[in-house]
XYZ file of C-alpha atoms in Angstrom:
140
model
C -91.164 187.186 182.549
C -88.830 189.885 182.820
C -87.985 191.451 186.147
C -85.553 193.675 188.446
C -85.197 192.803 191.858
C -84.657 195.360 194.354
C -81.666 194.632 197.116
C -84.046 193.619 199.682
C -85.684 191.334 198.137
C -82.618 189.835 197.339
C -81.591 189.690 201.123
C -84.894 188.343 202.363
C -85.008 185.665 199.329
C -81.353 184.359 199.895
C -81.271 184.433 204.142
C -84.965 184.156 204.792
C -87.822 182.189 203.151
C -91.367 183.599 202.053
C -92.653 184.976 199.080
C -88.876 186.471 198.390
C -87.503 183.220 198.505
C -90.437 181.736 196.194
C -89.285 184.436 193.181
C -85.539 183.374 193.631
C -86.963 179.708 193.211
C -88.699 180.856 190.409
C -85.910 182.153 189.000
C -83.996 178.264 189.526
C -86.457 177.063 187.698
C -86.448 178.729 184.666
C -89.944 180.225 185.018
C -88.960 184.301 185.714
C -85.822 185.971 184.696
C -84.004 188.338 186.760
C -82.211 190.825 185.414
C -79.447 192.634 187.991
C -76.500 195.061 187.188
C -73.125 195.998 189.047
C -74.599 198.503 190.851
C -77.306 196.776 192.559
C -74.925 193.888 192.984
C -72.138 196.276 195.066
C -75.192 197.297 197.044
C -76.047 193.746 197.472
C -72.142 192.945 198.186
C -72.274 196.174 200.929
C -75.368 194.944 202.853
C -74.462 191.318 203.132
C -71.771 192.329 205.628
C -73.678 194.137 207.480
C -73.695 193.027 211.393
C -76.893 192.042 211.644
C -77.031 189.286 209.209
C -73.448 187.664 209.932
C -75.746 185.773 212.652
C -77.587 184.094 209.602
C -75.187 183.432 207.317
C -73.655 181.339 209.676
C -76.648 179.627 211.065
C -76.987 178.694 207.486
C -72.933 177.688 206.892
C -73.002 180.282 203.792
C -71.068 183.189 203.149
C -71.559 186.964 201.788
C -69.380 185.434 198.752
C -71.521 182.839 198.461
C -74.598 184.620 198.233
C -73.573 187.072 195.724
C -72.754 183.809 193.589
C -76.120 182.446 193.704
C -77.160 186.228 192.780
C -75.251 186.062 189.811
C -76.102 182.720 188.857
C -79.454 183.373 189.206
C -79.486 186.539 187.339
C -78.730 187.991 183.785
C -76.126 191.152 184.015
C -77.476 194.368 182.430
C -76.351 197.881 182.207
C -78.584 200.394 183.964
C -79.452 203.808 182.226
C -79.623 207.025 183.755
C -82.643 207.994 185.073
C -84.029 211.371 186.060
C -86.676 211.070 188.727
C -87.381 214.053 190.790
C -90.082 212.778 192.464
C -87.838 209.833 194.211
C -87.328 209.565 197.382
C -84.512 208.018 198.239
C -82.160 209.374 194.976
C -80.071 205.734 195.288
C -83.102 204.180 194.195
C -82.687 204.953 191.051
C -80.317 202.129 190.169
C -83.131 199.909 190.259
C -85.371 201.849 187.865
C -82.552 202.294 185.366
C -81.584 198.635 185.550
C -85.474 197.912 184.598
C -85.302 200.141 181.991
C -81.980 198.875 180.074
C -83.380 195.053 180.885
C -87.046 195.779 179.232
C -88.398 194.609 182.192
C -92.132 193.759 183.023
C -91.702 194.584 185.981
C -89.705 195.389 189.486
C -90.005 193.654 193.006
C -89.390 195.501 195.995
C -90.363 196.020 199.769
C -88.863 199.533 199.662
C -91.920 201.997 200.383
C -89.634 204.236 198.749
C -90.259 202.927 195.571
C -93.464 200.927 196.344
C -95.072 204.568 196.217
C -94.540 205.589 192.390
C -96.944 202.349 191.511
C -94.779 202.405 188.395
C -91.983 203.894 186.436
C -92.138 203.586 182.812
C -94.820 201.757 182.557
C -92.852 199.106 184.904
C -95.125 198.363 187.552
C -93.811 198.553 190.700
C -94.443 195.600 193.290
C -94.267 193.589 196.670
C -92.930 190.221 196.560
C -96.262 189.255 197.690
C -98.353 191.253 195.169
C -95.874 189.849 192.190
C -96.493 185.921 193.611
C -100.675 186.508 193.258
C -100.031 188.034 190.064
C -97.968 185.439 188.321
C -100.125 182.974 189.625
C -102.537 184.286 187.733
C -100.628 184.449 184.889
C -100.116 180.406 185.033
């Protein structure tokens, strides 16, 4: 399966544990592929050094470096295409869309209500970590 990961996703999955970190150990294991592009991985690269999680990346002896690593390793690099979306909120969003888009992805995983509230974009659905876990489940 096909999919885009939004940049907080990515945070929660790599510091924190949950049903982020269950799609990035998906992703180890073969059974989803992530798609990501430079864009979402300078935004990744910007929030990782961020104050408020220097705290955690210590706790857990790894580094913003590292992180973006395991990003990359766990990911395969695409080129976004421009999208026009007028009804989105937050216009940076749009990275993530386009990146879906270019990868022919099934679908995108976010916790951003931002995008959470178009449902879908291309006929991409548009889901929580949570709602993406029950559904692949399923799918098993």
């Amino acid at each position: 399966m096909r999919l885009v990961l939004d940049v907080n996703v990515w945070i929660s999955g790599l510091l924190w544990g949950g049903s982020p970190r269950q799609i990035v150990n998906l992703a180890k294991a073969g059974q989803i592929t992530i798609f990501i592009s430079e864009p979402i991985l300078s935004e990744l690269a910007e929030v990782l050094v961020r104050a408020k999680f220097q705290a955690r990346m210590r706790s857990l002896d790894i580094t913003a470096d590292d992180l973006l690593n395991i990003a990359q390793q766990l990911s395969e690099n695409c080129v976004p295409v421009s999208v026009n979306v007028p009804q989105l909120r937050d216009p940076e969003d749009a990275v993530i869309l386009g990146t879906a888009i270019a990868a022919k992805a099934m679908l995108i995983v976010s916790g951003d209500l931002d995008l959470l509230v178009l449902k879908e974009f291309a006929n991409i659905p548009i889901l929580t970590p949570i709602d993406f876990l029950n559904q692949h489940q399923m799918n098993i």
